Amino acid sequence: MFWVVLFIPACAWSQDTCSFLVKGNVYDAETKQPLPFAAVYIQDNHGATADVTGTYQVNALCAGSYSVICTLLGYESDTLRLTIAGNVTQNFYLKQVTTAITEVEIHGRREDDRALVSQSVAEIANEELNTVRGTTLGEALKGVPGVYTLQSGPTIFKPVIHGLHSNRILIFNNGVRQEGQQWGSEHAPEIDPFVATRLSVVRGAASTRYGSDAIGGVILVEPSALPTAPGVQGEVNMVGASNNRMGAVSGIVEGAFDKKLAGLSWRAQGTFRRAGNSRTPHYYLENSGFQEANFSGALAYKHKNYGGEVYYSQFNTRLGIFTGTHAETIADIQAAIERPEPITPSYFTYKIDRPYQRVKHELVKASGYWIFGNESRVDVIVARQQNERSEYDYVPLSGRLNPELYLRLVTHTADILYKHAAIGKYTGTVGFNGITQGNVRQYEMLIPNFRNYGGGIFYIGKWTSERLVLEAGTRYDYRWLRVYTLDNNTARVITPTWDFNNVTGTIGSQYYLMPNLSWSVNIGTAWRAPTVNELMSQGVHQSAVAYEIGNPNLHSERAYNFSTSLHFDTEKFHGEVGFYNNIIDGYIYLKPDLKYIHTVRGSYPTFTYTQVNARFRGVDFSGTYKLADSLSFTSKISLLYAWNKTIDDYLQLIPANRFENSLRCGLGNVGGVRQLYISIANVYTARQKRVPANSDYLTPPPGYMLVNAHMGFSVPAGKQQINITFSINNIFNVAYRDYMDRFRYFTDEPGRNFMLRIRMPFAIPHKQE
């Protein structure tokens, strides 16, 4: 540990050229009055939004020359060039115009539409996003306070927000609600994180804005806006990992036309990932590799007051399922759970054999917008998704060429938003969301065929004064579900049908106690109709290692959510602390039956969907303190307490408390490298002691502490900078099991892992004729 002791004094005396800031105020050029909420952007995705006093501050800038742009609805944008060799103060004076293009047309962001200002939103972008490239969406987000992961082995991760997951979390991929077969812990989101330049997490109930299922929150996977300047640019990302010998390469190329095709832009992107068997500190996990190939393309047109985009993406993966989870007899599955170490062969290979899954997800999206003369705006998005899942058992039942289970889900969605012109200090948005779904299955039974229809309409209004923002909204949703299945007694097709509807609402405020201290409060209701798996499951869920039983008598979940947070930001310290209390009447969860069943596909523990009244409450904290110009300390805390009010006891499968502390040292330019930094983090996950006695097949594992390290720098390559990141996860190769991993019944988590990431941007200048 001697090198850790030297870490702090060495950094404290170093000169970090990435610790500079640009700050100032934004004013009306004629009245000289402050302009709240103006956007200030600096290249490479740095930026800030001015507060209610018109003050902005952009931190963590490196020495160099930058293009800076300041924009605000109703004003001409102002662009200038800044040379940064230290802290800079720069004011902006914007001129009013009768018709203006909002910041979304320049940067593809509509901050007011992403979430209510009274809700807590966390983002992963820039340097932090670069350090998680090559991982799944769930892995990339688990460092956000209040966000956890639900796992099925080393390859399948599903995000959890404030203890809620699956159909209680909505994921939007490039503005489209992601609809895959997320029926259980082993169905991870079919999204390629390489497409995103920013990942955002809306923590807390967001049903009023996004739809009836957003009880726990919303995840936004946001690519950058398509370019508007003529020319071609792009980047190549390469990632390598030691533990499972994973290799990944992802490329993106984009450009815009000029002259007669001015306003037309395009993008093409592709990713390939491959990994072999993962290794715990003591053994390999047989058949735990994966292979993934994804691609996407977009074509967009933008005019002064209208535009549109067509987008297509395809996600393909083949996932090996650890063979130690398969058991022929009930005695075998009991022994596998009880033994401390699996007895499967321990070796490395890239080969993926039975059992495994194949997943294919296609998305087609068309969108358009129109800005009217009074600055009101309408946006329309229509999309089609097709998700196919094939599951192949350890022992084939239907021939080598056919899977044991096949599911195909087709979804159509439509979204219409109308943001009316401001009425004094008041603005508002009315929206409609519609969805239709159809599911077809083949071979073995788990989820029956079904049709699903739904729709919702909402209105959200916002009033803004100098220091106070008030907002409120209401929404109505309707869901209809019909299932097509066989009656076991008569062998006739029956069509049980359910319909659900509800009204939700939200009210919130944000108040600036001081220019650098704001307090937010949000009170909202949310609801969720039970899904087809919760109502009608009857069969083996392969990678969840479970035989699941549905309950057709379930009713809707109804949530009542309260959250409040404080945001503080100074030159030395910036942080956020939030508290939430979420009461859910009719909470549905998969309860262990403490029984086993033998089927033609093997033997499995059984689980039944159960409904109770529950309460989730917790605290999220994130803060960074600047110890010196080149040294900063960051602390993150996620505390969660869940209670089953029906039986007056704890609730099962709830993430344990997590604590993370890290030090980051910026070394600046050293030798031939630039922007060198080193960071070290300590992550402690407590043992989950808050579970009912004798309620699971295995007691929760002990808590564990991991130490991770990161190093990053850039190397000049002509006019571009090649970014290189090196990380070590689980430095001390700790053997542990995670309570939120279903495979904890059988095996440890993967051990030490070295990862190398290389990002190479490129640009082909446009030649003027």
mmCIF file of N, CA and C in Angstrom, residues 400-493:
data_model
loop_
_atom_site.group_PDB
_atom_site.id
_atom_site.type_symbol
_atom_site.label_atom_id
_atom_site.label_comp_id
_atom_site.label_asym_id
_atom_site.label_seq_id
_atom_site.Cartn_x
_atom_site.Cartn_y
_atom_site.Cartn_z
ATOM 1 N N ARG A 400 -31.198 -30.328 -32.577
ATOM 2 C CA ARG A 400 -30.072 -29.405 -32.464
ATOM 3 C C ARG A 400 -30.343 -28.056 -33.138
ATOM 4 N N LEU A 401 -31.176 -28.023 -34.161
ATOM 5 C CA LEU A 401 -31.355 -26.797 -34.914
ATOM 6 C C LEU A 401 -32.399 -25.879 -34.297
ATOM 7 N N ASN A 402 -33.244 -26.388 -33.438
ATOM 8 C CA ASN A 402 -34.326 -25.595 -32.889
ATOM 9 C C ASN A 402 -34.068 -25.240 -31.432
ATOM 10 N N PRO A 403 -34.473 -24.051 -31.011
ATOM 11 C CA PRO A 403 -34.371 -23.714 -29.598
ATOM 12 C C PRO A 403 -35.481 -24.403 -28.807
ATOM 13 N N GLU A 404 -35.301 -24.450 -27.487
ATOM 14 C CA GLU A 404 -36.356 -24.995 -26.635
ATOM 15 C C GLU A 404 -37.452 -23.951 -26.387
ATOM 16 N N LEU A 405 -37.105 -22.682 -26.522
ATOM 17 C CA LEU A 405 -38.078 -21.610 -26.345
ATOM 18 C C LEU A 405 -37.772 -20.506 -27.335
ATOM 19 N N TYR A 406 -38.811 -20.006 -27.999
ATOM 20 C CA TYR A 406 -38.656 -18.896 -28.944
ATOM 21 C C TYR A 406 -39.770 -17.896 -28.679
ATOM 22 N N LEU A 407 -39.390 -16.596 -28.553
ATOM 23 C CA LEU A 407 -40.352 -15.519 -28.345
ATOM 24 C C LEU A 407 -40.063 -14.396 -29.333
ATOM 25 N N ARG A 408 -41.112 -13.853 -29.943
ATOM 26 C CA ARG A 408 -40.965 -12.696 -30.823
ATOM 27 C C ARG A 408 -41.980 -11.635 -30.407
ATOM 28 N N LEU A 409 -41.468 -10.480 -30.047
ATOM 29 C CA LEU A 409 -42.303 -9.378 -29.593
ATOM 30 C C LEU A 409 -42.183 -8.225 -30.582
ATOM 31 N N VAL A 410 -43.301 -7.775 -31.116
ATOM 32 C CA VAL A 410 -43.340 -6.649 -32.055
ATOM 33 C C VAL A 410 -44.086 -5.501 -31.383
ATOM 34 N N THR A 411 -43.476 -4.332 -31.381
ATOM 35 C CA THR A 411 -44.033 -3.166 -30.701
ATOM 36 C C THR A 411 -44.078 -1.977 -31.641
ATOM 37 N N HIS A 412 -45.179 -1.264 -31.637
ATOM 38 C CA HIS A 412 -45.289 0.006 -32.345
ATOM 39 C C HIS A 412 -45.597 1.098 -31.319
ATOM 40 N N THR A 413 -44.893 2.212 -31.406
ATOM 41 C CA THR A 413 -45.124 3.331 -30.489
ATOM 42 C C THR A 413 -45.283 4.621 -31.281
ATOM 43 N N ALA A 414 -46.026 5.543 -30.690
ATOM 44 C CA ALA A 414 -46.203 6.877 -31.278
ATOM 45 C C ALA A 414 -46.204 7.894 -30.140
ATOM 46 N N ASP A 415 -45.443 8.971 -30.315
ATOM 47 C CA ASP A 415 -45.345 10.033 -29.316
ATOM 48 C C ASP A 415 -45.538 11.375 -29.998
ATOM 49 N N ILE A 416 -46.406 12.206 -29.421
ATOM 50 C CA ILE A 416 -46.648 13.558 -29.928
ATOM 51 C C ILE A 416 -46.513 14.521 -28.762
ATOM 52 N N LEU A 417 -45.665 15.534 -28.941
ATOM 53 C CA LEU A 417 -45.473 16.566 -27.924
ATOM 54 C C LEU A 417 -45.743 17.931 -28.530
ATOM 55 N N TYR A 418 -46.499 18.751 -27.805
ATOM 56 C CA TYR A 418 -46.719 20.131 -28.227
ATOM 57 C C TYR A 418 -46.351 21.042 -27.068
ATOM 58 N N LYS A 419 -45.352 21.886 -27.299
ATOM 59 C CA LYS A 419 -44.917 22.844 -26.289
ATOM 60 C C LYS A 419 -45.398 24.224 -26.730
ATOM 61 N N HIS A 420 -46.354 24.773 -25.971
ATOM 62 C CA HIS A 420 -46.942 26.029 -26.410
ATOM 63 C C HIS A 420 -46.051 27.211 -26.061
ATOM 64 N N ALA A 421 -46.310 28.328 -26.706
ATOM 65 C CA ALA A 421 -45.521 29.532 -26.477
ATOM 66 C C ALA A 421 -45.673 30.003 -25.034
ATOM 67 N N ALA A 422 -44.626 30.629 -24.534
ATOM 68 C CA ALA A 422 -44.639 31.119 -23.160
ATOM 69 C C ALA A 422 -45.717 32.188 -22.983
ATOM 70 N N ILE A 423 -46.383 32.124 -21.837
ATOM 71 C CA ILE A 423 -47.360 33.145 -21.446
ATOM 72 C C ILE A 423 -46.779 33.848 -20.230
ATOM 73 N N GLY A 424 -46.067 34.909 -20.465
ATOM 74 C CA GLY A 424 -45.351 35.546 -19.368
ATOM 75 C C GLY A 424 -44.277 34.626 -18.840
ATOM 76 N N LYS A 425 -44.371 34.259 -17.579
ATOM 77 C CA LYS A 425 -43.403 33.366 -16.946
ATOM 78 C C LYS A 425 -43.846 31.909 -16.981
ATOM 79 N N TYR A 426 -44.914 31.624 -17.717
ATOM 80 C CA TYR A 426 -45.495 30.275 -17.705
ATOM 81 C C TYR A 426 -45.298 29.576 -19.050
ATOM 82 N N THR A 427 -44.890 28.310 -19.006
ATOM 83 C CA THR A 427 -44.771 27.478 -20.193
ATOM 84 C C THR A 427 -45.460 26.143 -19.906
ATOM 85 N N GLY A 428 -45.810 25.439 -20.962
ATOM 86 C CA GLY A 428 -46.487 24.163 -20.771
ATOM 87 C C GLY A 428 -46.307 23.238 -21.950
ATOM 88 N N THR A 429 -46.463 21.930 -21.688
ATOM 89 C CA THR A 429 -46.327 20.898 -22.715
ATOM 90 C C THR A 429 -47.470 19.909 -22.580
ATOM 91 N N VAL A 430 -48.107 19.599 -23.697
ATOM 92 C CA VAL A 430 -49.127 18.570 -23.737
ATOM 93 C C VAL A 430 -48.607 17.444 -24.619
ATOM 94 N N GLY A 431 -48.871 16.195 -24.231
ATOM 95 C CA GLY A 431 -48.328 15.080 -24.988
ATOM 96 C C GLY A 431 -49.245 13.878 -25.018
ATOM 97 N N PHE A 432 -49.018 13.041 -26.022
ATOM 98 C CA PHE A 432 -49.737 11.774 -26.175
ATOM 99 C C PHE A 432 -48.730 10.680 -26.459
ATOM 100 N N ASN A 433 -48.918 9.516 -25.824
ATOM 101 C CA ASN A 433 -48.098 8.333 -26.089
ATOM 102 C C ASN A 433 -49.021 7.162 -26.380
ATOM 103 N N GLY A 434 -48.745 6.423 -27.424
ATOM 104 C CA GLY A 434 -49.524 5.239 -27.757
ATOM 105 C C GLY A 434 -48.621 4.049 -28.004
ATOM 106 N N ILE A 435 -49.126 2.832 -27.711
ATOM 107 C CA ILE A 435 -48.314 1.635 -27.886
ATOM 108 C C ILE A 435 -49.216 0.457 -28.245
ATOM 109 N N THR A 436 -48.753 -0.390 -29.155
ATOM 110 C CA THR A 436 -49.390 -1.673 -29.455
ATOM 111 C C THR A 436 -48.301 -2.735 -29.446
ATOM 112 N N GLN A 437 -48.641 -3.929 -28.970
ATOM 113 C CA GLN A 437 -47.674 -5.024 -28.898
ATOM 114 C C GLN A 437 -48.338 -6.338 -29.255
ATOM 115 N N GLY A 438 -47.546 -7.215 -29.858
ATOM 116 C CA GLY A 438 -47.984 -8.574 -30.105
ATOM 117 C C GLY A 438 -46.835 -9.533 -29.868
ATOM 118 N N ASN A 439 -47.104 -10.627 -29.162
ATOM 119 C CA ASN A 439 -46.064 -11.606 -28.843
ATOM 120 C C ASN A 439 -46.440 -12.971 -29.409
ATOM 121 N N VAL A 440 -45.463 -13.629 -30.038
ATOM 122 C CA VAL A 440 -45.653 -14.972 -30.585
ATOM 123 C C VAL A 440 -44.587 -15.874 -29.973
ATOM 124 N N ARG A 441 -45.001 -17.040 -29.497
ATOM 125 C CA ARG A 441 -44.051 -17.999 -28.924
ATOM 126 C C ARG A 441 -44.080 -19.291 -29.738
ATOM 127 N N GLN A 442 -43.006 -20.085 -29.593
ATOM 128 C CA GLN A 442 -42.933 -21.413 -30.190
ATOM 129 C C GLN A 442 -42.245 -22.356 -29.211
ATOM 130 N N TYR A 443 -42.499 -23.649 -29.412
ATOM 131 C CA TYR A 443 -41.865 -24.723 -28.647
ATOM 132 C C TYR A 443 -42.341 -24.713 -27.197
ATOM 133 N N GLU A 444 -41.447 -24.661 -26.225
ATOM 134 C CA GLU A 444 -41.843 -24.770 -24.824
ATOM 135 C C GLU A 444 -42.647 -23.554 -24.365
ATOM 136 N N MET A 445 -43.402 -23.744 -23.274
ATOM 137 C CA MET A 445 -44.281 -22.697 -22.753
ATOM 138 C C MET A 445 -43.573 -21.914 -21.643
ATOM 139 N N LEU A 446 -43.623 -20.608 -21.708
ATOM 140 C CA LEU A 446 -43.261 -19.732 -20.598
ATOM 141 C C LEU A 446 -44.203 -18.532 -20.610
ATOM 142 N N ILE A 447 -44.193 -17.796 -21.729
ATOM 143 C CA ILE A 447 -45.078 -16.651 -21.915
ATOM 144 C C ILE A 447 -46.039 -16.976 -23.060
ATOM 145 N N PRO A 448 -47.342 -16.858 -22.870
ATOM 146 C CA PRO A 448 -48.284 -17.166 -23.955
ATOM 147 C C PRO A 448 -48.310 -16.055 -25.008
ATOM 148 N N ASN A 449 -48.935 -16.346 -26.126
ATOM 149 C CA ASN A 449 -49.192 -15.308 -27.118
ATOM 150 C C ASN A 449 -50.126 -14.254 -26.518
ATOM 151 N N PHE A 450 -49.917 -12.987 -26.907
ATOM 152 C CA PHE A 450 -50.790 -11.951 -26.373
ATOM 153 C C PHE A 450 -50.814 -10.738 -27.289
ATOM 154 N N ARG A 451 -51.843 -9.906 -27.081
ATOM 155 C CA ARG A 451 -51.923 -8.588 -27.695
ATOM 156 C C ARG A 451 -52.074 -7.565 -26.570
ATOM 157 N N ASN A 452 -51.447 -6.414 -26.773
ATOM 158 C CA ASN A 452 -51.422 -5.394 -25.736
ATOM 159 C C ASN A 452 -51.601 -4.032 -26.396
ATOM 160 N N TYR A 453 -52.509 -3.219 -25.889
ATOM 161 C CA TYR A 453 -52.722 -1.857 -26.389
ATOM 162 C C TYR A 453 -52.666 -0.887 -25.207
ATOM 163 N N GLY A 454 -52.171 0.303 -25.474
ATOM 164 C CA GLY A 454 -52.129 1.299 -24.416
ATOM 165 C C GLY A 454 -52.014 2.697 -24.972
ATOM 166 N N GLY A 455 -52.411 3.647 -24.162
ATOM 167 C CA GLY A 455 -52.304 5.042 -24.567
ATOM 168 C C GLY A 455 -52.362 5.945 -23.354
ATOM 169 N N GLY A 456 -51.767 7.116 -23.469
ATOM 170 C CA GLY A 456 -51.776 8.073 -22.382
ATOM 171 C C GLY A 456 -51.691 9.498 -22.898
ATOM 172 N N ILE A 457 -52.298 10.421 -22.162
ATOM 173 C CA ILE A 457 -52.245 11.834 -22.516
ATOM 174 C C ILE A 457 -51.908 12.613 -21.252
ATOM 175 N N PHE A 458 -51.062 13.642 -21.384
ATOM 176 C CA PHE A 458 -50.620 14.368 -20.203
ATOM 177 C C PHE A 458 -50.472 15.852 -20.511
ATOM 178 N N TYR A 459 -50.394 16.634 -19.432
ATOM 179 C CA TYR A 459 -50.064 18.051 -19.525
ATOM 180 C C TYR A 459 -49.180 18.409 -18.345
ATOM 181 N N ILE A 460 -48.096 19.136 -18.636
ATOM 182 C CA ILE A 460 -47.174 19.610 -17.602
ATOM 183 C C ILE A 460 -46.962 21.104 -17.801
ATOM 184 N N GLY A 461 -47.137 21.865 -16.746
ATOM 185 C CA GLY A 461 -46.929 23.304 -16.800
ATOM 186 C C GLY A 461 -45.834 23.738 -15.848
ATOM 187 N N LYS A 462 -45.178 24.848 -16.202
ATOM 188 C CA LYS A 462 -44.053 25.339 -15.393
ATOM 189 C C LYS A 462 -44.109 26.862 -15.310
ATOM 190 N N TRP A 463 -43.926 27.376 -14.096
ATOM 191 C CA TRP A 463 -43.873 28.819 -13.847
ATOM 192 C C TRP A 463 -42.515 29.141 -13.253
ATOM 193 N N THR A 464 -41.830 30.142 -13.831
ATOM 194 C CA THR A 464 -40.461 30.463 -13.437
ATOM 195 C C THR A 464 -40.364 31.925 -13.042
ATOM 196 N N SER A 465 -39.810 32.152 -11.848
ATOM 197 C CA SER A 465 -39.508 33.505 -11.407
ATOM 198 C C SER A 465 -38.009 33.620 -11.193
ATOM 199 N N GLU A 466 -37.583 34.687 -10.549
ATOM 200 C CA GLU A 466 -36.148 34.927 -10.403
ATOM 201 C C GLU A 466 -35.446 33.811 -9.636
ATOM 202 N N ARG A 467 -36.066 33.307 -8.562
ATOM 203 C CA ARG A 467 -35.411 32.300 -7.735
ATOM 204 C C ARG A 467 -36.230 31.030 -7.571
ATOM 205 N N LEU A 468 -37.441 31.019 -8.070
ATOM 206 C CA LEU A 468 -38.346 29.904 -7.822
ATOM 207 C C LEU A 468 -38.908 29.353 -9.118
ATOM 208 N N VAL A 469 -38.950 28.021 -9.209
ATOM 209 C CA VAL A 469 -39.612 27.328 -10.309
ATOM 210 C C VAL A 469 -40.692 26.437 -9.713
ATOM 211 N N LEU A 470 -41.912 26.576 -10.207
ATOM 212 C CA LEU A 470 -43.028 25.720 -9.806
ATOM 213 C C LEU A 470 -43.495 24.935 -11.021
ATOM 214 N N GLU A 471 -43.803 23.663 -10.825
ATOM 215 C CA GLU A 471 -44.266 22.844 -11.944
ATOM 216 C C GLU A 471 -45.281 21.825 -11.447
ATOM 217 N N ALA A 472 -46.194 21.465 -12.319
ATOM 218 C CA ALA A 472 -47.226 20.492 -11.978
ATOM 219 C C ALA A 472 -47.725 19.847 -13.254
ATOM 220 N N GLY A 473 -48.233 18.624 -13.119
ATOM 221 C CA GLY A 473 -48.740 17.931 -14.293
ATOM 222 C C GLY A 473 -49.710 16.839 -13.914
ATOM 223 N N THR A 474 -50.482 16.401 -14.875
ATOM 224 C CA THR A 474 -51.411 15.300 -14.674
ATOM 225 C C THR A 474 -51.444 14.443 -15.929
ATOM 226 N N ARG A 475 -51.851 13.170 -15.760
ATOM 227 C CA ARG A 475 -51.821 12.235 -16.868
ATOM 228 C C ARG A 475 -52.904 11.173 -16.686
ATOM 229 N N TYR A 476 -53.452 10.717 -17.815
ATOM 230 C CA TYR A 476 -54.379 9.586 -17.820
ATOM 231 C C TYR A 476 -53.824 8.512 -18.743
ATOM 232 N N ASP A 477 -53.832 7.247 -18.269
ATOM 233 C CA ASP A 477 -53.348 6.114 -19.059
ATOM 234 C C ASP A 477 -54.375 4.995 -19.072
ATOM 235 N N TYR A 478 -54.380 4.258 -20.190
ATOM 236 C CA TYR A 478 -55.255 3.086 -20.341
ATOM 237 C C TYR A 478 -54.425 1.944 -20.919
ATOM 238 N N ARG A 479 -54.594 0.740 -20.370
ATOM 239 C CA ARG A 479 -53.919 -0.458 -20.870
ATOM 240 C C ARG A 479 -54.928 -1.587 -21.050
ATOM 241 N N TRP A 480 -54.793 -2.322 -22.165
ATOM 242 C CA TRP A 480 -55.651 -3.467 -22.475
ATOM 243 C C TRP A 480 -54.767 -4.636 -22.864
ATOM 244 N N LEU A 481 -55.031 -5.808 -22.286
ATOM 245 C CA LEU A 481 -54.202 -7.000 -22.527
ATOM 246 C C LEU A 481 -55.102 -8.207 -22.739
ATOM 247 N N ARG A 482 -54.846 -8.937 -23.830
ATOM 248 C CA ARG A 482 -55.557 -10.202 -24.091
ATOM 249 C C ARG A 482 -54.522 -11.297 -24.354
ATOM 250 N N VAL A 483 -54.709 -12.416 -23.682
ATOM 251 C CA VAL A 483 -53.799 -13.556 -23.780
ATOM 252 C C VAL A 483 -54.489 -14.685 -24.532
ATOM 253 N N TYR A 484 -53.715 -15.401 -25.352
ATOM 254 C CA TYR A 484 -54.224 -16.541 -26.103
ATOM 255 C C TYR A 484 -53.481 -17.787 -25.633
ATOM 256 N N THR A 485 -54.195 -18.683 -24.941
ATOM 257 C CA THR A 485 -53.553 -19.859 -24.372
ATOM 258 C C THR A 485 -54.517 -21.033 -24.392
ATOM 259 N N LEU A 486 -54.016 -22.212 -24.017
ATOM 260 C CA LEU A 486 -54.832 -23.427 -24.011
ATOM 261 C C LEU A 486 -55.318 -23.736 -22.610
ATOM 262 N N ASP A 487 -56.562 -24.149 -22.518
ATOM 263 C CA ASP A 487 -57.095 -24.651 -21.261
ATOM 264 C C ASP A 487 -56.600 -26.081 -21.075
ATOM 265 N N ASN A 488 -55.939 -26.352 -19.971
ATOM 266 C CA ASN A 488 -55.352 -27.683 -19.750
ATOM 267 C C ASN A 488 -56.401 -28.785 -19.648
ATOM 268 N N ASN A 489 -57.615 -28.437 -19.255
ATOM 269 C CA ASN A 489 -58.656 -29.460 -19.085
ATOM 270 C C ASN A 489 -59.410 -29.743 -20.384
ATOM 271 N N THR A 490 -59.681 -28.697 -21.183
ATOM 272 C CA THR A 490 -60.484 -28.885 -22.394
ATOM 273 C C THR A 490 -59.661 -28.845 -23.675
ATOM 274 N N ALA A 491 -58.362 -28.398 -23.576
ATOM 275 C CA ALA A 491 -57.495 -28.262 -24.749
ATOM 276 C C ALA A 491 -58.036 -27.255 -25.750
ATOM 277 N N ARG A 492 -58.887 -26.342 -25.292
ATOM 278 C CA ARG A 492 -59.442 -25.297 -26.151
ATOM 279 C C ARG A 492 -58.713 -23.988 -25.899
ATOM 280 N N VAL A 493 -58.658 -23.159 -26.928
ATOM 281 C CA VAL A 493 -58.021 -21.851 -26.791
ATOM 282 C C VAL A 493 -58.923 -20.943 -25.965
#
